[in-house]
mmCIF file of N, CA and C in Angstrom:
data_model
loop_
_atom_site.group_PDB
_atom_site.id
_atom_site.type_symbol
_atom_site.label_atom_id
_atom_site.label_comp_id
_atom_site.label_asym_id
_atom_site.label_seq_id
_atom_site.Cartn_x
_atom_site.Cartn_y
_atom_site.Cartn_z
ATOM 1 N N ASN L 1 89.091 -2.720 100.780
ATOM 2 C CA ASN L 1 88.938 -1.273 100.800
ATOM 3 C C ASN L 1 87.587 -0.881 100.244
ATOM 4 N N PRO L 2 86.806 -0.145 101.015
ATOM 5 C CA PRO L 2 85.509 0.309 100.502
ATOM 6 C C PRO L 2 85.678 1.271 99.328
ATOM 7 N N GLY L 3 84.770 1.210 98.407
ATOM 8 C CA GLY L 3 84.791 2.103 97.256
ATOM 9 C C GLY L 3 83.807 1.637 96.214
ATOM 10 N N PRO L 4 83.631 2.417 95.141
ATOM 11 C CA PRO L 4 82.728 2.011 94.059
ATOM 12 C C PRO L 4 83.152 0.649 93.512
ATOM 13 N N ALA L 5 82.184 -0.152 93.179
ATOM 14 C CA ALA L 5 82.511 -1.510 92.742
ATOM 15 C C ALA L 5 81.562 -1.968 91.648
ATOM 16 N N SER L 6 81.991 -2.987 90.960
ATOM 17 C CA SER L 6 81.114 -3.701 90.035
ATOM 18 C C SER L 6 81.391 -5.176 90.233
ATOM 19 N N ILE L 7 80.424 -5.978 89.882
ATOM 20 C CA ILE L 7 80.569 -7.423 90.026
ATOM 21 C C ILE L 7 80.326 -8.075 88.682
ATOM 22 N N GLY L 8 80.837 -9.258 88.533
ATOM 23 C CA GLY L 8 80.618 -9.989 87.297
ATOM 24 C C GLY L 8 80.929 -11.452 87.496
ATOM 25 N N GLY L 9 80.482 -12.231 86.571
ATOM 26 C CA GLY L 9 80.734 -13.657 86.636
ATOM 27 C C GLY L 9 80.285 -14.345 85.369
ATOM 28 N N SER L 10 80.608 -15.605 85.287
ATOM 29 C CA SER L 10 80.195 -16.410 84.142
ATOM 30 C C SER L 10 79.783 -17.788 84.644
ATOM 31 N N LEU L 11 78.893 -18.419 83.908
ATOM 32 C CA LEU L 11 78.405 -19.761 84.242
ATOM 33 C C LEU L 11 78.801 -20.707 83.122
ATOM 34 N N TRP L 12 79.416 -21.803 83.509
ATOM 35 C CA TRP L 12 79.889 -22.812 82.559
ATOM 36 C C TRP L 12 79.273 -24.148 82.914
ATOM 37 N N ASP L 13 78.953 -24.943 81.902
ATOM 38 C CA ASP L 13 78.433 -26.269 82.209
ATOM 39 C C ASP L 13 79.590 -27.242 82.426
ATOM 40 N N ALA L 14 79.267 -28.488 82.742
ATOM 41 C CA ALA L 14 80.284 -29.492 83.041
ATOM 42 C C ALA L 14 81.183 -29.803 81.850
ATOM 43 N N HIS L 15 80.754 -29.413 80.650
ATOM 44 C CA HIS L 15 81.535 -29.679 79.438
ATOM 45 C C HIS L 15 82.367 -28.475 79.014
ATOM 46 N N GLY L 16 82.324 -27.396 79.798
ATOM 47 C CA GLY L 16 83.107 -26.209 79.494
ATOM 48 C C GLY L 16 82.431 -25.221 78.563
ATOM 49 N N ALA L 17 81.135 -25.407 78.305
ATOM 50 C CA ALA L 17 80.401 -24.481 77.435
ATOM 51 C C ALA L 17 79.880 -23.302 78.257
ATOM 52 N N LEU L 18 80.085 -22.094 77.753
ATOM 53 C CA LEU L 18 79.597 -20.897 78.420
ATOM 54 C C LEU L 18 78.077 -20.861 78.336
ATOM 55 N N LYS L 19 77.427 -20.709 79.484
ATOM 56 C CA LYS L 19 75.965 -20.700 79.535
ATOM 57 C C LYS L 19 75.379 -19.344 79.894
ATOM 58 N N GLY L 20 76.161 -18.470 80.503
ATOM 59 C CA GLY L 20 75.659 -17.154 80.865
ATOM 60 C C GLY L 20 76.750 -16.296 81.466
ATOM 61 N N MET L 21 76.541 -14.975 81.385
ATOM 62 C CA MET L 21 77.480 -14.016 81.950
ATOM 63 C C MET L 21 76.693 -12.848 82.544
ATOM 64 N N PHE L 22 77.312 -12.147 83.481
ATOM 65 C CA PHE L 22 76.701 -10.939 84.013
ATOM 66 C C PHE L 22 77.780 -9.964 84.453
ATOM 67 N N SER L 23 77.455 -8.682 84.408
ATOM 68 C CA SER L 23 78.313 -7.608 84.896
ATOM 69 C C SER L 23 77.385 -6.496 85.381
ATOM 70 N N ILE L 24 77.512 -6.125 86.645
ATOM 71 C CA ILE L 24 76.563 -5.204 87.265
ATOM 72 C C ILE L 24 77.315 -4.223 88.170
ATOM 73 N N PRO L 25 77.059 -2.909 88.027
ATOM 74 C CA PRO L 25 77.612 -1.978 89.011
ATOM 75 C C PRO L 25 76.841 -2.113 90.325
ATOM 76 N N ILE L 26 77.536 -1.970 91.432
ATOM 77 C CA ILE L 26 76.888 -2.073 92.742
ATOM 78 C C ILE L 26 77.267 -0.862 93.591
ATOM 79 N N GLU L 27 76.621 -0.751 94.737
ATOM 80 C CA GLU L 27 76.918 0.326 95.684
ATOM 81 C C GLU L 27 78.351 0.180 96.190
ATOM 82 N N VAL L 28 78.725 1.049 97.062
ATOM 83 C CA VAL L 28 80.058 1.009 97.661
ATOM 84 C C VAL L 28 80.101 -0.114 98.701
ATOM 85 N N PHE L 29 80.985 -1.074 98.490
ATOM 86 C CA PHE L 29 81.143 -2.208 99.401
ATOM 87 C C PHE L 29 82.610 -2.565 99.522
ATOM 88 N N ASP L 30 82.930 -3.316 100.562
ATOM 89 C CA ASP L 30 84.276 -3.872 100.625
ATOM 90 C C ASP L 30 84.333 -5.087 99.703
ATOM 91 N N SER L 31 85.518 -5.612 99.477
ATOM 92 C CA SER L 31 85.678 -6.698 98.498
ATOM 93 C C SER L 31 84.950 -7.969 98.906
ATOM 94 N N ASN L 32 84.871 -8.253 100.201
ATOM 95 C CA ASN L 32 84.165 -9.462 100.644
ATOM 96 C C ASN L 32 82.680 -9.377 100.330
ATOM 97 N N THR L 33 82.078 -8.213 100.574
ATOM 98 C CA THR L 33 80.660 -8.032 100.292
ATOM 99 C C THR L 33 80.401 -8.071 98.794
ATOM 100 N N ALA L 34 81.286 -7.477 98.007
ATOM 101 C CA ALA L 34 81.138 -7.519 96.550
ATOM 102 C C ALA L 34 81.201 -8.962 96.048
ATOM 103 N N GLU L 35 82.091 -9.757 96.606
ATOM 104 C CA GLU L 35 82.208 -11.168 96.214
ATOM 105 C C GLU L 35 80.917 -11.924 96.530
ATOM 106 N N LEU L 36 80.341 -11.645 97.670
ATOM 107 C CA LEU L 36 79.090 -12.291 98.048
ATOM 108 C C LEU L 36 77.956 -11.870 97.118
ATOM 109 N N HIS L 37 77.896 -10.589 96.773
ATOM 110 C CA HIS L 37 76.872 -10.115 95.842
ATOM 111 C C HIS L 37 77.030 -10.781 94.472
ATOM 112 N N ALA L 38 78.249 -10.971 94.024
ATOM 113 C CA ALA L 38 78.476 -11.645 92.740
ATOM 114 C C ALA L 38 77.962 -13.082 92.788
ATOM 115 N N THR L 39 78.192 -13.751 93.896
ATOM 116 C CA THR L 39 77.702 -15.120 94.048
ATOM 117 C C THR L 39 76.176 -15.156 94.013
ATOM 118 N N LEU L 40 75.543 -14.226 94.707
ATOM 119 C CA LEU L 40 74.072 -14.175 94.707
ATOM 120 C C LEU L 40 73.519 -13.902 93.312
ATOM 121 N N GLU L 41 74.155 -13.009 92.555
ATOM 122 C CA GLU L 41 73.701 -12.736 91.187
ATOM 123 C C GLU L 41 73.868 -13.968 90.301
ATOM 124 N N GLY L 42 74.949 -14.696 90.499
ATOM 125 C CA GLY L 42 75.137 -15.941 89.753
ATOM 126 C C GLY L 42 74.059 -16.960 90.058
ATOM 127 N N LEU L 43 73.680 -17.055 91.317
ATOM 128 C CA LEU L 43 72.602 -17.971 91.696
ATOM 129 C C LEU L 43 71.271 -17.545 91.085
ATOM 130 N N LYS L 44 71.024 -16.242 91.010
ATOM 131 C CA LYS L 44 69.809 -15.759 90.345
ATOM 132 C C LYS L 44 69.795 -16.168 88.879
ATOM 133 N N LEU L 45 70.944 -16.059 88.222
ATOM 134 C CA LEU L 45 71.032 -16.449 86.814
ATOM 135 C C LEU L 45 70.754 -17.941 86.635
ATOM 136 N N ILE L 46 71.230 -18.751 87.565
ATOM 137 C CA ILE L 46 70.963 -20.194 87.501
ATOM 138 C C ILE L 46 69.462 -20.466 87.568
ATOM 139 N N LEU L 47 68.740 -19.690 88.377
ATOM 140 C CA LEU L 47 67.290 -19.876 88.466
ATOM 141 C C LEU L 47 66.591 -19.582 87.136
ATOM 142 N N ILE L 48 67.166 -18.680 86.349
ATOM 143 C CA ILE L 48 66.592 -18.346 85.046
ATOM 144 C C ILE L 48 66.846 -19.463 84.030
ATOM 145 N N LEU L 49 67.999 -20.112 84.135
ATOM 146 C CA LEU L 49 68.365 -21.172 83.192
ATOM 147 C C LEU L 49 67.687 -22.478 83.609
ATOM 148 N N GLU L 50 66.568 -22.787 82.991
ATOM 149 C CA GLU L 50 65.763 -23.943 83.392
ATOM 150 C C GLU L 50 66.541 -25.253 83.385
ATOM 151 N N GLU L 51 67.475 -25.396 82.465
ATOM 152 C CA GLU L 51 68.225 -26.655 82.380
ATOM 153 C C GLU L 51 69.085 -26.912 83.613
ATOM 154 N N TRP L 52 69.329 -25.892 84.442
ATOM 155 C CA TRP L 52 70.166 -26.054 85.625
ATOM 156 C C TRP L 52 69.354 -26.183 86.909
ATOM 157 N N ARG L 53 68.070 -25.985 86.849
ATOM 158 C CA ARG L 53 67.256 -26.051 88.067
ATOM 159 C C ARG L 53 67.310 -27.447 88.672
ATOM 160 N N GLY L 54 67.546 -27.491 89.976
ATOM 161 C CA GLY L 54 67.559 -28.758 90.696
ATOM 162 C C GLY L 54 68.816 -29.587 90.513
ATOM 163 N N LYS L 55 69.818 -29.055 89.819
ATOM 164 C CA LYS L 55 71.056 -29.803 89.605
ATOM 165 C C LYS L 55 72.146 -29.274 90.533
ATOM 166 N N PRO L 56 73.105 -30.125 90.879
ATOM 167 C CA PRO L 56 74.197 -29.658 91.745
ATOM 168 C C PRO L 56 75.057 -28.627 91.015
ATOM 169 N N ILE L 57 75.603 -27.683 91.775
ATOM 170 C CA ILE L 57 76.472 -26.662 91.200
ATOM 171 C C ILE L 57 77.749 -26.556 92.020
ATOM 172 N N THR L 58 78.768 -25.983 91.433
ATOM 173 C CA THR L 58 80.013 -25.669 92.122
ATOM 174 C C THR L 58 80.219 -24.168 92.027
ATOM 175 N N ILE L 59 80.532 -23.541 93.141
ATOM 176 C CA ILE L 59 80.803 -22.112 93.158
ATOM 177 C C ILE L 59 82.303 -21.922 93.331
ATOM 178 N N GLU L 60 82.908 -21.182 92.405
ATOM 179 C CA GLU L 60 84.331 -20.886 92.494
ATOM 180 C C GLU L 60 84.523 -19.390 92.655
ATOM 181 N N SER L 61 85.469 -19.010 93.498
ATOM 182 C CA SER L 61 85.797 -17.611 93.711
ATOM 183 C C SER L 61 87.215 -17.362 93.219
ATOM 184 N N LYS L 62 87.411 -16.239 92.558
ATOM 185 C CA LYS L 62 88.745 -15.865 92.104
ATOM 186 C C LYS L 62 89.366 -14.832 93.038
ATOM 187 N N SER L 63 88.755 -14.637 94.185
ATOM 188 C CA SER L 63 89.246 -13.672 95.163
ATOM 189 C C SER L 63 90.638 -14.061 95.626
ATOM 190 N N LYS L 64 91.527 -13.090 95.700
ATOM 191 C CA LYS L 64 92.878 -13.346 96.190
ATOM 192 C C LYS L 64 92.894 -13.525 97.700
ATOM 193 N N LYS L 65 91.939 -12.911 98.376
ATOM 194 C CA LYS L 65 91.891 -12.962 99.834
ATOM 195 C C LYS L 65 91.301 -14.275 100.344
ATOM 196 N N HIS L 66 90.360 -14.847 99.609
ATOM 197 C CA HIS L 66 89.694 -16.082 100.040
ATOM 198 C C HIS L 66 89.878 -17.154 98.975
ATOM 199 N N SER L 67 90.106 -18.351 99.424
ATOM 200 C CA SER L 67 90.271 -19.448 98.485
ATOM 201 C C SER L 67 88.945 -19.969 97.962
ATOM 202 N N GLY L 68 87.835 -19.587 98.587
ATOM 203 C CA GLY L 68 86.519 -20.043 98.137
ATOM 204 C C GLY L 68 85.437 -19.495 99.034
ATOM 205 N N MET L 69 84.201 -19.827 98.686
ATOM 206 C CA MET L 69 83.054 -19.294 99.409
ATOM 207 C C MET L 69 82.826 -20.007 100.725
ATOM 208 N N GLY L 70 83.473 -21.134 100.969
ATOM 209 C CA GLY L 70 83.209 -21.926 102.163
ATOM 210 C C GLY L 70 83.332 -21.138 103.456
ATOM 211 N N GLU L 71 84.189 -20.114 103.475
ATOM 212 C CA GLU L 71 84.367 -19.333 104.680
ATOM 213 C C GLU L 71 83.123 -18.511 105.009
ATOM 214 N N TRP L 72 82.263 -18.254 104.027
ATOM 215 C CA TRP L 72 81.083 -17.424 104.252
ATOM 216 C C TRP L 72 79.824 -18.241 104.429
ATOM 217 N N LEU L 73 79.830 -19.482 104.003
ATOM 218 C CA LEU L 73 78.601 -20.288 104.038
ATOM 219 C C LEU L 73 78.469 -21.009 105.362
#
């Protein structure tokens, strides 16, 4: 359902330590677009964290509609 939205996420390392978080209001989008925007913001945060540059990552989605990002990639 389209409407006002905000996105957020957290980044954890392989040992379960919290490395970063974000929460951002966004324009009016449907839930799929909001989920994609959250993923893009998370990737931007990874670029800032030098220790993660060039390392493999796993993207997890908590969306009830989609089991993961694979459907969009």
